[in-house]
GROMACS .gro file of C-alpha atoms in nm:
model
  227
    1MET     CA    1  -0.029   0.008  -0.002
    2SER     CA    2   0.299   0.217   0.041
    3VAL     CA    3   0.354   0.201  -0.339
    4ALA     CA    4  -0.049   0.281  -0.417
    5ARG     CA    5   0.026   0.604  -0.180
    6GLN     CA    6   0.326   0.732  -0.354
    7LEU     CA    7   0.524   0.705   0.017
    8PRO     CA    8   0.877   0.578   0.023
    9PRO     CA    9   1.035   0.319   0.103
   10ARG     CA   10   1.099   0.402   0.479
   11ALA     CA   11   0.722   0.378   0.531
   12ALA     CA   12   0.717  -0.002   0.440
   13THR     CA   13   1.000  -0.021   0.663
   14VAL     CA   14   0.874   0.204   0.938
   15ALA     CA   15   0.526   0.029   0.936
   16LEU     CA   16   0.690  -0.320   0.864
   17ALA     CA   17   0.919  -0.391   1.155
   18THR     CA   18   0.642  -0.229   1.374
   19ALA     CA   19   0.350  -0.474   1.300
   20ILE     CA   20   0.643  -0.759   1.304
   21GLN     CA   21   0.668  -0.649   1.667
   22GLU     CA   22   0.306  -0.608   1.760
   23SER     CA   23   0.189  -0.927   1.534
   24LYS     CA   24   0.524  -1.151   1.344
   25LEU     CA   25   0.299  -1.071   1.009
   26ARG     CA   26  -0.037  -1.120   1.178
   27ASN     CA   27  -0.413  -1.057   1.123
   28LEU     CA   28  -0.483  -1.140   1.598
   29ARG     CA   29  -0.798  -1.113   1.657
   30TYR     CA   30  -0.710  -1.158   2.032
   31GLY     CA   31  -0.432  -0.888   2.176
   32ASP     CA   32  -0.395  -0.662   2.504
   33ALA     CA   33  -0.699  -0.473   2.593
   34ASP     CA   34  -0.942  -0.402   2.321
   35SER     CA   35  -0.612  -0.459   2.045
   36GLN     CA   36  -0.626  -0.683   1.736
   37GLY     CA   37  -0.469  -0.738   1.451
   38LEU     CA   38  -0.158  -0.660   1.270
   39PHE     CA   39  -0.044  -0.346   1.432
   40GLN     CA   40  -0.265  -0.449   1.719
   41GLN     CA   41  -0.484  -0.096   1.722
   42ARG     CA   42  -0.699  -0.074   1.982
   43PRO     CA   43  -1.073   0.044   1.818
   44SER     CA   44  -1.098   0.232   2.210
   45GLN     CA   45  -0.858   0.416   2.094
   46GLY     CA   46  -0.988   0.608   1.748
   47TRP     CA   47  -0.821   0.295   1.515
   48GLY     CA   48  -1.149   0.203   1.379
   49SER     CA   49  -1.378  -0.098   1.505
   50GLU     CA   50  -1.278  -0.448   1.474
   51GLU     CA   51  -1.375  -0.536   1.140
   52GLU     CA   52  -1.155  -0.267   1.058
   53VAL     CA   53  -0.870  -0.325   1.253
   54THR     CA   54  -0.831  -0.673   1.154
   55ASP     CA   55  -0.889  -0.549   0.779
   56PRO     CA   56  -0.513  -0.577   0.655
   57VAL     CA   57  -0.644  -0.332   0.439
   58HIS     CA   58  -0.749  -0.074   0.621
   59ALA     CA   59  -0.525  -0.105   0.927
   60THR     CA   60  -0.250  -0.035   0.718
   61GLY     CA   61  -0.425   0.278   0.553
   62SER     CA   62  -0.460   0.392   0.884
   63PHE     CA   63  -0.104   0.319   1.024
   64TYR     CA   64   0.030   0.502   0.687
   65ASP     CA   65  -0.244   0.822   0.791
   66ALA     CA   66  -0.079   0.862   1.156
   67LEU     CA   67   0.253   0.803   1.027
   68VAL     CA   68   0.313   1.100   0.783
   69GLN     CA   69   0.190   1.318   1.058
   70VAL     CA   70   0.495   1.216   1.261
   71PRO     CA   71   0.728   1.550   1.201
   72GLY     CA   72   1.032   1.388   1.059
   73TRP     CA   73   0.971   1.077   1.012
   74GLU     CA   74   1.123   1.048   0.660
   75THR     CA   75   1.491   1.126   0.856
   76GLY     CA   76   1.437   0.983   1.236
   77VAL     CA   77   1.472   0.671   1.385
   78VAL     CA   78   1.191   0.406   1.314
   79THR     CA   79   1.187   0.267   1.639
   80GLU     CA   80   1.126   0.708   1.755
   81VAL     CA   81   0.888   0.707   1.420
   82ALA     CA   82   0.692   0.388   1.507
   83GLN     CA   83   0.647   0.435   1.894
   84GLU     CA   84   0.516   0.796   1.785
   85VAL     CA   85   0.285   0.607   1.614
   86GLN     CA   86   0.138   0.319   1.837
   87ARG     CA   87   0.264   0.482   2.162
   88SER     CA   88   0.373   0.183   2.273
   89ALA     CA   89   0.425   0.044   2.610
   90PHE     CA   90   0.778  -0.134   2.533
   91PRO     CA   91   0.868   0.170   2.273
   92GLU     CA   92   1.193  -0.005   2.230
   93ALA     CA   93   1.130  -0.321   2.102
   94TYR     CA   94   1.022  -0.219   1.686
   95ALA     CA   95   1.457  -0.182   1.694
   96ASP     CA   96   1.488  -0.535   1.695
   97HIS     CA   97   1.232  -0.557   1.467
   98GLU     CA   98   1.487  -0.249   1.208
   99GLN     CA   99   1.654  -0.513   0.978
  100GLU     CA  100   1.403  -0.677   0.898
  101GLY     CA  101   1.130  -0.460   0.762
  102ARG     CA  102   1.405  -0.317   0.641
  103VAL     CA  103   1.456  -0.560   0.401
  104LEU     CA  104   1.055  -0.702   0.328
  105ALA     CA  105   1.023  -0.364   0.231
  106SER     CA  106   1.295  -0.298  -0.016
  107VAL     CA  107   1.135  -0.598  -0.157
  108LEU     CA  108   0.816  -0.500  -0.186
  109THR     CA  109   0.796  -0.196  -0.261
  110GLY     CA  110   1.031  -0.328  -0.616
  111GLN     CA  111   1.344  -0.205  -0.559
  112GLU     CA  112   1.556  -0.493  -0.583
  113GLY     CA  113   1.467  -0.565  -0.912
  114ALA     CA  114   1.614  -0.805  -1.110
  115ARG     CA  115   1.784  -0.821  -0.796
  116THR     CA  116   1.461  -1.034  -0.632
  117LEU     CA  117   1.570  -1.346  -0.415
  118MET     CA  118   1.102  -1.368  -0.372
  119THR     CA  119   1.031  -1.667  -0.492
  120CYS     CA  120   0.826  -1.993  -0.430
  121ARG     CA  121   0.778  -2.338  -0.543
  122LEU     CA  122   0.391  -2.419  -0.526
  123ALA     CA  123   0.206  -2.756  -0.724
  124ASP     CA  124   0.032  -2.615  -1.026
  125ASP     CA  125  -0.334  -2.673  -0.874
  126GLY     CA  126  -0.514  -2.494  -1.174
  127ARG     CA  127  -0.714  -2.367  -0.913
  128GLY     CA  128  -0.755  -1.954  -1.054
  129ASP     CA  129  -0.945  -1.687  -0.889
  130PRO     CA  130  -0.870  -1.468  -1.184
  131ALA     CA  131  -1.225  -1.204  -1.022
  132GLY     CA  132  -1.018  -1.161  -0.655
  133LEU     CA  133  -0.663  -1.116  -0.832
  134VAL     CA  134  -0.768  -0.827  -1.007
  135ASP     CA  135  -0.949  -0.647  -0.738
  136GLY     CA  136  -0.642  -0.757  -0.509
  137LEU     CA  137  -0.432  -0.569  -0.766
  138ALA     CA  138  -0.705  -0.223  -0.784
  139GLU     CA  139  -0.723  -0.235  -0.376
  140GLN     CA  140  -0.338  -0.263  -0.313
  141PHE     CA  141  -0.200  -0.094  -0.631
  142GLY     CA  142  -0.502   0.166  -0.649
  143PRO     CA  143  -0.367   0.432  -0.948
  144VAL     CA  144  -0.006   0.380  -0.931
  145VAL     CA  145  -0.079   0.054  -1.262
  146ALA     CA  146  -0.298  -0.002  -1.504
  147LEU     CA  147  -0.427  -0.313  -1.547
  148GLU     CA  148  -0.561  -0.542  -1.897
  149GLU     CA  149  -0.777  -0.858  -1.800
  150GLY     CA  150  -0.694  -1.097  -2.158
  151PRO     CA  151  -0.882  -1.379  -2.247
  152GLY     CA  152  -1.056  -1.540  -1.987
  153SER     CA  153  -0.931  -1.342  -1.749
  154GLY     CA  154  -1.286  -1.195  -1.600
  155GLN     CA  155  -1.573  -1.244  -1.373
  156GLY     CA  156  -1.704  -1.634  -1.382
  157SER     CA  157  -1.474  -1.786  -1.553
  158SER     CA  158  -1.235  -2.096  -1.555
  159GLY     CA  159  -0.989  -1.944  -1.350
  160THR     CA  160  -0.780  -1.921  -1.622
  161GLY     CA  161  -0.623  -1.639  -1.848
  162THR     CA  162  -0.388  -1.331  -1.842
  163VAL     CA  163  -0.396  -1.024  -1.628
  164THR     CA  164  -0.153  -0.732  -1.788
  165VAL     CA  165  -0.068  -0.421  -1.514
  166ARG     CA  166   0.099  -0.116  -1.667
  167ALA     CA  167   0.304   0.073  -1.417
  168SER     CA  168   0.141   0.406  -1.490
  169THR     CA  169   0.423   0.678  -1.266
  170GLY     CA  170   0.673   0.464  -1.581
  171ASP     CA  171   0.829   0.369  -1.252
  172PRO     CA  172   0.990  -0.013  -1.258
  173ALA     CA  173   1.003  -0.109  -0.904
  174THR     CA  174   0.576  -0.030  -0.895
  175ALA     CA  175   0.620  -0.335  -1.189
  176TRP     CA  176   0.868  -0.496  -0.925
  177ALA     CA  177   0.631  -0.472  -0.670
  178VAL     CA  178   0.317  -0.545  -0.828
  179ALA     CA  179   0.558  -0.924  -0.953
  180THR     CA  180   0.628  -0.976  -0.606
  181TRP     CA  181   0.315  -0.955  -0.463
  182ALA     CA  182   0.187  -1.183  -0.719
  183VAL     CA  183   0.435  -1.478  -0.619
  184ALA     CA  184   0.316  -1.386  -0.269
  185HIS     CA  185  -0.043  -1.469  -0.373
  186ALA     CA  186   0.006  -1.691  -0.623
  187ASP     CA  187  -0.131  -2.009  -0.399
  188ALA     CA  188  -0.437  -1.763  -0.320
  189ARG     CA  189  -0.538  -1.701  -0.623
  190GLY     CA  190  -0.397  -1.913  -0.857
  191VAL     CA  191  -0.072  -1.764  -1.027
  192ALA     CA  192   0.074  -2.036  -1.252
  193GLY     CA  193   0.360  -1.751  -1.409
  194VAL     CA  194   0.467  -1.402  -1.309
  195THR     CA  195   0.636  -1.184  -1.607
  196VAL     CA  196   0.786  -0.850  -1.581
  197GLY     CA  197   1.076  -0.719  -1.746
  198ASP     CA  198   1.324  -0.987  -1.884
  199ARG     CA  199   1.209  -1.210  -1.614
  200ARG     CA  200   0.971  -1.479  -1.593
  201TRP     CA  201   0.873  -1.682  -1.250
  202GLN     CA  202   0.716  -2.017  -1.285
  203ARG     CA  203   0.458  -2.189  -0.994
  204ASP     CA  204   0.661  -2.536  -1.135
  205ARG     CA  205   0.934  -2.520  -1.156
  206SER     CA  206   1.169  -2.690  -1.009
  207ASP     CA  207   1.463  -2.429  -0.895
  208LEU     CA  208   1.362  -2.093  -0.664
  209GLU     CA  209   1.497  -1.836  -0.928
  210TRP     CA  210   1.325  -1.558  -1.165
  211ALA     CA  211   1.407  -1.732  -1.497
  212VAL     CA  212   1.620  -1.489  -1.798
  213VAL     CA  213   1.349  -1.439  -2.098
  214GLU     CA  214   1.447  -1.385  -2.502
  215GLU     CA  215   1.199  -1.188  -2.574
  216ALA     CA  216   1.198  -0.872  -2.243
  217ARG     CA  217   0.928  -0.672  -2.163
  218PRO     CA  218   0.849  -0.298  -2.130
  219ALA     CA  219   1.076  -0.245  -1.771
  220THR     CA  220   0.716  -0.107  -1.591
  221GLU     CA  221   0.551  -0.353  -1.777
  222VAL     CA  222   0.431  -0.739  -1.553
  223VAL     CA  223   0.168  -1.026  -1.692
  224VAL     CA  224   0.049  -1.198  -1.473
  225GLU     CA  225  -0.068  -1.558  -1.606
  226LEU     CA  226  -0.320  -1.808  -1.411
  227GLY     CA  227  -0.404  -2.152  -1.400
   0.00000   0.00000   0.00000
């Protein structure tokens, strides 16, 4: 979501370090007092209803809304900035996860580009959720991408087809952010392959690398294959 808001990668670093400390990146339905969700936000303190604080998209958006109100958040010490948002009883704990947050943010916001190591190998079971994929992309990346659904990728289809995503910003990092999101959601969305620039990930590859393709696509374009 930091990409959709066109925030610098540091925003994702702070958010990830915070969520790792608060919930180990789990969408918890319990916590201290009425704290719940990824960030252990409290409805009684104005973070939203129980339904909202346990909606990862809403909770993350609320975190970023508060983050950008912190003076100097772009350059401040991560644990201090996180504490300004969270008001935790254990403010120093966020520092323990700064490096993890920085590494994850670098990959998930597309900063690693073709150097990314984020991948996985999954059985190709033929499931697909094209409508869910398109909705998820639109929800996560909003106006910074343009979506084009290929044959068989629409609502009510058999779960095969393609979705082409173009970075409206003209930034290759945005395309890589989309690509890594698609890989991370491959099991839930039935993604069979992802091509970005001159790299391609296949769900059923025997190795765990992004293969180099002969016919490169534009660096700002991603093709997500369903199947």
